[in-house]
PDB file of C-alpha atoms and ligand atoms in Angstrom:
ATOM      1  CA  UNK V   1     -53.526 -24.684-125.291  1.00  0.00           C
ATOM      2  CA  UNK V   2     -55.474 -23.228-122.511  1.00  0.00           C
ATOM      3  CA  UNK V   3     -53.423 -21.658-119.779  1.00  0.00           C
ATOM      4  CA  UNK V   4     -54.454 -23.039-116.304  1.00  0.00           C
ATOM      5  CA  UNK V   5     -55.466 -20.475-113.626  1.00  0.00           C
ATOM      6  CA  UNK V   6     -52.243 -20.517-110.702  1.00  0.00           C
ATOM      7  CA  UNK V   7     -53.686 -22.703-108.487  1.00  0.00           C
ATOM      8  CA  UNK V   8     -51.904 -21.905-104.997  1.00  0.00           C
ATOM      9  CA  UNK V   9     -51.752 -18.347-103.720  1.00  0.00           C
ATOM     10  CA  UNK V  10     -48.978 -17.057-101.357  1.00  0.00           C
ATOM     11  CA  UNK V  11     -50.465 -13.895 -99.133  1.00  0.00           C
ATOM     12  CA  UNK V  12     -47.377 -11.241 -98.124  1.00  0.00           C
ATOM     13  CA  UNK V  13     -49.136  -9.214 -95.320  1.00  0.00           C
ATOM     14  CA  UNK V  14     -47.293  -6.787 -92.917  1.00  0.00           C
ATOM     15  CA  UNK V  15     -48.465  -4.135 -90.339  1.00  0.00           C
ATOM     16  CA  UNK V  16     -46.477  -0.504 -90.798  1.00  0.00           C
ATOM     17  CA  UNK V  17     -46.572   3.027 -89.035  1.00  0.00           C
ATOM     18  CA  UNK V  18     -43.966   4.287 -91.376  1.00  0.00           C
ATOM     19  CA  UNK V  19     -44.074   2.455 -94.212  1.00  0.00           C
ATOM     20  CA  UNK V  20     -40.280   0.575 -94.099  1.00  0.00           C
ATOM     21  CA  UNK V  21     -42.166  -2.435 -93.427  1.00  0.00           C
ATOM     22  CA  UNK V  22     -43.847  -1.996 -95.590  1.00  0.00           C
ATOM     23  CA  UNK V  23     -41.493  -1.775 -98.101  1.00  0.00           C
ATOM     24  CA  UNK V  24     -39.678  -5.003 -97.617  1.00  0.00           C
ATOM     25  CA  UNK V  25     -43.042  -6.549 -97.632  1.00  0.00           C
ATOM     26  CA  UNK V  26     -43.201  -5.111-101.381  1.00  0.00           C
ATOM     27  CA  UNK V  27     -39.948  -6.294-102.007  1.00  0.00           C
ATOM     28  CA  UNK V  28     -40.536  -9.513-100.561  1.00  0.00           C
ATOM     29  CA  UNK V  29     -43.609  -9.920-102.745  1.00  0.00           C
ATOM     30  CA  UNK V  30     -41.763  -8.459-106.359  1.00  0.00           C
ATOM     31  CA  UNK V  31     -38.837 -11.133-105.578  1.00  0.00           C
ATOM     32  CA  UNK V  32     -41.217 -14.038-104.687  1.00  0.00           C
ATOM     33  CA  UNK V  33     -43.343 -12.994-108.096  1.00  0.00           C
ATOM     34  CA  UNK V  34     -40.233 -13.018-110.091  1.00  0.00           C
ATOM     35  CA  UNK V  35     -38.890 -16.695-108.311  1.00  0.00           C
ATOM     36  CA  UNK V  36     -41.823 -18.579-107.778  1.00  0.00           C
ATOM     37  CA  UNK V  37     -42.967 -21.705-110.192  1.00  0.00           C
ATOM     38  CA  UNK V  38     -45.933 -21.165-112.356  1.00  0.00           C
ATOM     39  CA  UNK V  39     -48.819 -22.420-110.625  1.00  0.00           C
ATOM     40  CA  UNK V  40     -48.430 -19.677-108.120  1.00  0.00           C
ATOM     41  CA  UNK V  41     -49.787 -16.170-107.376  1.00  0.00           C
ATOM     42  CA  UNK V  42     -48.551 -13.647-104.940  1.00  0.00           C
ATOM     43  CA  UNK V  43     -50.806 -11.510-103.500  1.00  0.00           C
ATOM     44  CA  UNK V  44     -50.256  -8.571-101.369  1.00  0.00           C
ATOM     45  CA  UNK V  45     -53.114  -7.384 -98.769  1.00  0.00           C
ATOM     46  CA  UNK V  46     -53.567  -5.129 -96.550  1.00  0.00           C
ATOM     47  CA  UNK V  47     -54.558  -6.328 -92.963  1.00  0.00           C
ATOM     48  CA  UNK V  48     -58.336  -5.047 -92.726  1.00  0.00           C
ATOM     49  CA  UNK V  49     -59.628  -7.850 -93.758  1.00  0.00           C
ATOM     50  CA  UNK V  50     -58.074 -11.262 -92.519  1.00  0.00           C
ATOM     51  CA  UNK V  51     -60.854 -13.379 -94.484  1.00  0.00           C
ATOM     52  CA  UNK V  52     -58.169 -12.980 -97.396  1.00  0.00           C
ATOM     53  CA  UNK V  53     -56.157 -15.542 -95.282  1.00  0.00           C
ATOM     54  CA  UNK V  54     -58.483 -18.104 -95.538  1.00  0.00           C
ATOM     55  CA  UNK V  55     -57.658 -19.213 -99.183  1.00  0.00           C
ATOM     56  CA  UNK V  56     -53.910 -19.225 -98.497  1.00  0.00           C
ATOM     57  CA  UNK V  57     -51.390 -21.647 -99.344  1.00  0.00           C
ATOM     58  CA  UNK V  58     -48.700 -20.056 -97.438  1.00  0.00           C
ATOM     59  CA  UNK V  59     -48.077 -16.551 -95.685  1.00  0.00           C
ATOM     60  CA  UNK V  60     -45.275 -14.378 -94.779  1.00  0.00           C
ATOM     61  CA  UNK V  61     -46.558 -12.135 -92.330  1.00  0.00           C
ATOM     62  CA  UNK V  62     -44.443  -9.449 -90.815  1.00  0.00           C
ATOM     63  CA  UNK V  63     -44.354  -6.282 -88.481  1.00  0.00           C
ATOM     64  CA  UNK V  64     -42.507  -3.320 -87.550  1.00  0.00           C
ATOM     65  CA  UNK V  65     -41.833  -3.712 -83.511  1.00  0.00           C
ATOM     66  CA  UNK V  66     -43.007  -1.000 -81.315  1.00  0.00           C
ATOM     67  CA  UNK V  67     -42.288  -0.470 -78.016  1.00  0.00           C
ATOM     68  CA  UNK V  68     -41.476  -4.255 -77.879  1.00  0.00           C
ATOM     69  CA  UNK V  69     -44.331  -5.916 -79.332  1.00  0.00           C
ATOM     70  CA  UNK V  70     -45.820  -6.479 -82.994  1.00  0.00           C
ATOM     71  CA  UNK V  71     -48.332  -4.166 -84.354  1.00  0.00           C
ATOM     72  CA  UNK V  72     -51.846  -4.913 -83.379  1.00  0.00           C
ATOM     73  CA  UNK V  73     -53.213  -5.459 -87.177  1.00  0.00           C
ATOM     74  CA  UNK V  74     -50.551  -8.282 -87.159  1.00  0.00           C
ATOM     75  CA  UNK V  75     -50.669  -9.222 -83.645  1.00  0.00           C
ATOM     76  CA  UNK V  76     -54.384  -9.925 -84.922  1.00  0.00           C
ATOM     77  CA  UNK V  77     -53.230 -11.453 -87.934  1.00  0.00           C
ATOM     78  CA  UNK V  78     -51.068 -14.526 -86.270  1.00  0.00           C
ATOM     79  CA  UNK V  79     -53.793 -14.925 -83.579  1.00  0.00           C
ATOM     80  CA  UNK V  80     -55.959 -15.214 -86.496  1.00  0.00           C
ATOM     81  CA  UNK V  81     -53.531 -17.924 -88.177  1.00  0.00           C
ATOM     82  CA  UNK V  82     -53.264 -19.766 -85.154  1.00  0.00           C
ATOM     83  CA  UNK V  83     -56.926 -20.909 -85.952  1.00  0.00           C
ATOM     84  CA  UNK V  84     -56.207 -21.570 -89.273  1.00  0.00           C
ATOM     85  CA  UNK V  85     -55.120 -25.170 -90.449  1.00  0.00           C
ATOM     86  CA  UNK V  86     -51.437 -25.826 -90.678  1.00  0.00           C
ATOM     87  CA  UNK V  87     -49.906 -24.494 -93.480  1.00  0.00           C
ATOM     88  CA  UNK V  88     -46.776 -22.835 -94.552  1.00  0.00           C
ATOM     89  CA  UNK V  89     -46.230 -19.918 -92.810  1.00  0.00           C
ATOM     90  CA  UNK V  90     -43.102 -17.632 -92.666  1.00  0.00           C
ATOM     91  CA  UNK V  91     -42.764 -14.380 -89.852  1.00  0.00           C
ATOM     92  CA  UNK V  92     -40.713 -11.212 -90.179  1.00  0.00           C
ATOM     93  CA  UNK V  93     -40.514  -8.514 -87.796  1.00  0.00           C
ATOM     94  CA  UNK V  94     -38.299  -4.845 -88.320  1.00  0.00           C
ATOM     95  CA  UNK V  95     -36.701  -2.910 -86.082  1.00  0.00           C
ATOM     96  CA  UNK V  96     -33.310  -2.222 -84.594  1.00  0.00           C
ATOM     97  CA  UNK V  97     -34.308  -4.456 -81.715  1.00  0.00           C
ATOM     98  CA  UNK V  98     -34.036  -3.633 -78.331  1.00  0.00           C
ATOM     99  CA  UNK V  99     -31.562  -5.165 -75.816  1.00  0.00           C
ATOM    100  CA  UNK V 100     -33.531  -5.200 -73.264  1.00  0.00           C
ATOM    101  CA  UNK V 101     -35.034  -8.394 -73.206  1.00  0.00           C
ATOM    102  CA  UNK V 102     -38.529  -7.633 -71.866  1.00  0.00           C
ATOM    103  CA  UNK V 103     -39.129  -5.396 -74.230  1.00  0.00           C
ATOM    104  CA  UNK V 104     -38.648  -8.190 -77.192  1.00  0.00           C
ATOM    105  CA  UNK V 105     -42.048 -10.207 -75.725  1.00  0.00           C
ATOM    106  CA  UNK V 106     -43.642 -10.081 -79.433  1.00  0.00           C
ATOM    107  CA  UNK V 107     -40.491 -11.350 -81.185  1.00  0.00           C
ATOM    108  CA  UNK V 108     -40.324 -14.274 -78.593  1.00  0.00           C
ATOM    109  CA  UNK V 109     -43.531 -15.094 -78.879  1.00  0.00           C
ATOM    110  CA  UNK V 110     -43.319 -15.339 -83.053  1.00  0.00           C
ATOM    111  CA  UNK V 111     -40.210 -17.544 -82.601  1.00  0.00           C
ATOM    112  CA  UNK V 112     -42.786 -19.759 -79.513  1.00  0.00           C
ATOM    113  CA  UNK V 113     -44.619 -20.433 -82.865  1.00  0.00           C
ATOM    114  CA  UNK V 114     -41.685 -21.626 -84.783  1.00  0.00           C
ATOM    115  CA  UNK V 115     -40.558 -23.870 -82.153  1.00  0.00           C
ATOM    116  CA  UNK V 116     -44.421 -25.306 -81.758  1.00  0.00           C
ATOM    117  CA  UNK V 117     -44.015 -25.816 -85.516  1.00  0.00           C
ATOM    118  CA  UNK V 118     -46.644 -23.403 -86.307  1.00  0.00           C
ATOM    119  CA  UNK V 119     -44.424 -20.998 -88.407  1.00  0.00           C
ATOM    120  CA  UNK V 120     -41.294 -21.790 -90.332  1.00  0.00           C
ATOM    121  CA  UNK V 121     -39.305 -19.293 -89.406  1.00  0.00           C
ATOM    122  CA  UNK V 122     -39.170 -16.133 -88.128  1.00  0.00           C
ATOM    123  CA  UNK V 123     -36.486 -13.742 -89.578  1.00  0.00           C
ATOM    124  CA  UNK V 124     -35.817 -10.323 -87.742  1.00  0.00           C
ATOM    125  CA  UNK V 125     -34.406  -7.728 -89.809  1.00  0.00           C
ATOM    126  CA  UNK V 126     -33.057  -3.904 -89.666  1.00  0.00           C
ATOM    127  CA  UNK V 127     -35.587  -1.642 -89.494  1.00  0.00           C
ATOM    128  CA  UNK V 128     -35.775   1.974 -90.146  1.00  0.00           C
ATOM    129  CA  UNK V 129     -35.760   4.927 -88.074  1.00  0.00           C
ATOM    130  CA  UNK V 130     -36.374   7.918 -90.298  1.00  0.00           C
ATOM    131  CA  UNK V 131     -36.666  10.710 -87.686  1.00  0.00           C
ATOM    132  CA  UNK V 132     -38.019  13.460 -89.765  1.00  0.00           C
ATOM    133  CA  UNK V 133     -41.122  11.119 -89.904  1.00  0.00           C
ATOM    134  CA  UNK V 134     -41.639  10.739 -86.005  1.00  0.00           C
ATOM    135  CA  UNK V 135     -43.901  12.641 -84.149  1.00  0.00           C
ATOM    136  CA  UNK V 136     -42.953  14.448 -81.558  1.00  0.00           C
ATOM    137  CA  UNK V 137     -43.449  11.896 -79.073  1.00  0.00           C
ATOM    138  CA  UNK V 138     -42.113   9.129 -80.940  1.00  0.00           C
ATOM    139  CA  UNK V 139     -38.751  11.211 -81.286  1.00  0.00           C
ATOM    140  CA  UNK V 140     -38.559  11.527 -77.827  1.00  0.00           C
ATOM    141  CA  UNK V 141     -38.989   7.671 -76.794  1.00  0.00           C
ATOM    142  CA  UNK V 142     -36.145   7.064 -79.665  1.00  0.00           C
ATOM    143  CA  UNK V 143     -33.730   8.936 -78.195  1.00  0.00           C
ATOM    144  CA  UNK V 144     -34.292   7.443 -74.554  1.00  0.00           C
ATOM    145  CA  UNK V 145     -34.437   4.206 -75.601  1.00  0.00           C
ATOM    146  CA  UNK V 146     -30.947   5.223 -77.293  1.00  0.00           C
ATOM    147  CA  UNK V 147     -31.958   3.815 -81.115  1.00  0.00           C
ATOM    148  CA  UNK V 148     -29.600   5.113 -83.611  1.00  0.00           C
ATOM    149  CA  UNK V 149     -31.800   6.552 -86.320  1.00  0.00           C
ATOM    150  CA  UNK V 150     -30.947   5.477 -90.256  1.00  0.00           C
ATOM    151  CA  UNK V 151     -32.350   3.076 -92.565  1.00  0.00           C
ATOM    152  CA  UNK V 152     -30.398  -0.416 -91.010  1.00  0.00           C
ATOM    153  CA  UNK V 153     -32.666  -2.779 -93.897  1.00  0.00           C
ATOM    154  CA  UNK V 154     -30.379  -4.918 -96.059  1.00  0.00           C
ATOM    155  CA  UNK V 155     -32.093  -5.387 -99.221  1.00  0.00           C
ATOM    156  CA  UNK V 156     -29.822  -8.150-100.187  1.00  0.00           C
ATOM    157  CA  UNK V 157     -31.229 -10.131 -96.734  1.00  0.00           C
ATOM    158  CA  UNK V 158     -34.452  -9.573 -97.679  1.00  0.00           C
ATOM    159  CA  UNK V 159     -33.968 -11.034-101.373  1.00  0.00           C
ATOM    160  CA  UNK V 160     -31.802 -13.991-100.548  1.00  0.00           C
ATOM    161  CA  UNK V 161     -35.024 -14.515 -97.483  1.00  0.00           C
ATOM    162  CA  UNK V 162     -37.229 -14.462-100.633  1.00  0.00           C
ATOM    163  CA  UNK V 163     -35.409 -16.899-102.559  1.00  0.00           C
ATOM    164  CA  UNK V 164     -35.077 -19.354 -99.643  1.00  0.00           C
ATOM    165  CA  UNK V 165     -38.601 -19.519 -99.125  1.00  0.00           C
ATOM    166  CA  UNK V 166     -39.403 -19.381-102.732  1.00  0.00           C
ATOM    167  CA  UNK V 167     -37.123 -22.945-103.267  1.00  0.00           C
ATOM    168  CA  UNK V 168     -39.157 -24.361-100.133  1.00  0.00           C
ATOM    169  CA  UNK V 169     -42.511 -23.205-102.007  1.00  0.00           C
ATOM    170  CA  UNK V 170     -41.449 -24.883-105.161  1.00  0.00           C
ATOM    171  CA  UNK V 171     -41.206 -28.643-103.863  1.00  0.00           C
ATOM    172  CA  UNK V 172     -44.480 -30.170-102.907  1.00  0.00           C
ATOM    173  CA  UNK V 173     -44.946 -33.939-101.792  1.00  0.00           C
ATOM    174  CA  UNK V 174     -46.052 -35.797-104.197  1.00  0.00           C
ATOM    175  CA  UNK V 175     -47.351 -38.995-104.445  1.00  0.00           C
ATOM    176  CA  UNK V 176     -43.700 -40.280-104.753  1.00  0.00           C
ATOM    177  CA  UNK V 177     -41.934 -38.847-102.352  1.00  0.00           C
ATOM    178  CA  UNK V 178     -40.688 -34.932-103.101  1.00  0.00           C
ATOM    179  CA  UNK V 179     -42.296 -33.153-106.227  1.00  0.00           C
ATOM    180  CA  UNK V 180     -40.462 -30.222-108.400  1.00  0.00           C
ATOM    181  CA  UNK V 181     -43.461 -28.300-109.643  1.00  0.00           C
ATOM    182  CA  UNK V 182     -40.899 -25.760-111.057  1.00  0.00           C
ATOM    183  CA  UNK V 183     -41.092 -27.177-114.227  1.00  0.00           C
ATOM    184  CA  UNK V 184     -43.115 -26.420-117.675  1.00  0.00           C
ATOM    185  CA  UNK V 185     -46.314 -28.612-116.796  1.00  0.00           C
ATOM    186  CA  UNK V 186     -48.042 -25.702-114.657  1.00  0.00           C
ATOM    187  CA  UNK V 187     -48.901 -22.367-116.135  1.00  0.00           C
ATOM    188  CA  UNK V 188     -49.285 -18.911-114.169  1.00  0.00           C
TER     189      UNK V 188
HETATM  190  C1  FMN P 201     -41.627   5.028 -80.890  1.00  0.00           C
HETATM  191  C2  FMN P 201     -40.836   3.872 -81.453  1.00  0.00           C
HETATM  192  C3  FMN P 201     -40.690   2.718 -80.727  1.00  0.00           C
HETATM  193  C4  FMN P 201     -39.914   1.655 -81.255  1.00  0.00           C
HETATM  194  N1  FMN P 201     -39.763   0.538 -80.511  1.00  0.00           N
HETATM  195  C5  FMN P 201     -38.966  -0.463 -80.973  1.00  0.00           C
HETATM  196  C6  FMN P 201     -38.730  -1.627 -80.199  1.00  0.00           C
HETATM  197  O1  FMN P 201     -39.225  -1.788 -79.112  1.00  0.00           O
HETATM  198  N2  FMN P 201     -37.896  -2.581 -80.712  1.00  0.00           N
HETATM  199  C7  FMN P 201     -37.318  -2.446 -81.924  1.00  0.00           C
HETATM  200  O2  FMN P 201     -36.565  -3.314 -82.329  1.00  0.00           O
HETATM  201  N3  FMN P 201     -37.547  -1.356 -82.704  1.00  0.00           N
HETATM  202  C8  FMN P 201     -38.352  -0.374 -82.249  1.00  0.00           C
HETATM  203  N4  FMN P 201     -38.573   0.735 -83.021  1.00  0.00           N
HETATM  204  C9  FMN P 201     -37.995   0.787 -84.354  1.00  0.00           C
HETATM  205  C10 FMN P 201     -39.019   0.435 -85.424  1.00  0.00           C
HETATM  206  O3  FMN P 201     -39.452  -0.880 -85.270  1.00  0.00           O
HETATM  207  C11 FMN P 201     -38.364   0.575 -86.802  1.00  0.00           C
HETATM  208  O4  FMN P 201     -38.086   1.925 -87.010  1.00  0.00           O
HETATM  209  C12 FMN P 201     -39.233   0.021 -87.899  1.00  0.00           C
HETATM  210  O5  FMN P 201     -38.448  -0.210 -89.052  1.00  0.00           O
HETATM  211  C13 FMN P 201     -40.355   0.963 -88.247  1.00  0.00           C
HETATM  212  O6  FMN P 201     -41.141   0.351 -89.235  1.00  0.00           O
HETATM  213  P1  FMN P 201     -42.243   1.128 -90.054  1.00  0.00           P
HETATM  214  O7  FMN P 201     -41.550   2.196 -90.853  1.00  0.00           O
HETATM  215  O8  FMN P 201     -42.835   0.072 -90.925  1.00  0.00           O
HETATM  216  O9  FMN P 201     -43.253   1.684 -89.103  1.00  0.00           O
HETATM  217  C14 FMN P 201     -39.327   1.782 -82.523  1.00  0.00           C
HETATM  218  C15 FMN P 201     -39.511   2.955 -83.253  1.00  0.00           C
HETATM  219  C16 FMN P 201     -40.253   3.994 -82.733  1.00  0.00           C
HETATM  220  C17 FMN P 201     -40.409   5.245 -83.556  1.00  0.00           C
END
């Protein structure tokens, strides 16, 4: 029997000074991989080249916060998807986030596209704050802005996120109502 080619493709994108987002978007990916129905492939991107959006199925896009707002690559990357048709898309930001509620104008506006029905959901989880990787300047806005330095990411959150979105990824309508493609039919 020849195996089919996965036919839907699931982009995990983030944008990352430090590399902690980074690394939950790798984790993301690994646990979406390992969960996902045949039939699917999970690809991991960099943001330089947002063409690679255009054959998605569905996207989790995320971004460490800085100084209140997204990262431009992915600032860039949800304008981009804004375009795009409607499809399934799922936003994460890190970050200890601020209380200061001018200061959260990126998360508010990813959760403006969750409301509009645009995204899914948009899940906002511990970031990390490793300060022997600051520079100078950075170290010195940390410790006005009173962040408490340490890696605050709960891997568990970020797998049982992964799960949940791999279950929603795994029924499609059909013609008769709600489709499990999670079983043997499809190959990888
Ligand atoms: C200079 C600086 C500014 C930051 N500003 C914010 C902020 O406004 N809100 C927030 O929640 N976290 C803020 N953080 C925390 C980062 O979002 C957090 O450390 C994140 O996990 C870093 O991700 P990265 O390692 O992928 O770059 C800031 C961190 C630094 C160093």
């Amino acid at each position: 029997m020849t195996a089919l080619a996965p036919s839907r493709t699931l982009v995990v994108a983030a944008a990352s000074r430090h590399g902690g987002t980074c690394e939950i978007a790798d984790r993301l990916a690994w646990t979406l991989e390992n969960d996902l129905p045949l039939g699917w492939r999970v690809i991991r991107p960099d943001l330089t080249d947002l063409q690679v959006l255009d054959d998605a199925d569905a996207v989790v896009l995320g971004s460490a916060i800085y100084y209140g707002r997204w990262m431009r690559a992915a600032a860039r990357a949800l304008a981009y998807l804004k375009d795009a048709p409607l499809f399934d898309l799922w936003l994460f930001s890190t970050g200890p986030v601020s209380d200061v509620e001018s200061e959260n104008a990126q998360i508010i506006s990813a959760d403006s596209m969750v409301e509009a029905g645009q995204a899914i959901e948009h899940k906002v989880f511990g970031g990390r704050l490793d300060t022997s990787r600051l520079s100078w300047v950075e170290r010195t806005v940390v410790k006005a802005v009173h962040a408490i330095p340490g890696d605050h990411r709960d891997w568990d959150e970020v797998d049982e996120w992964a799960h949940h979105i791999a279950q929603k990824l795994s029924v499609v309508p059909g013609t008769d109502g709600t489709t499990d493609i999670s079983g043997q039919d499809a190959v990888r």
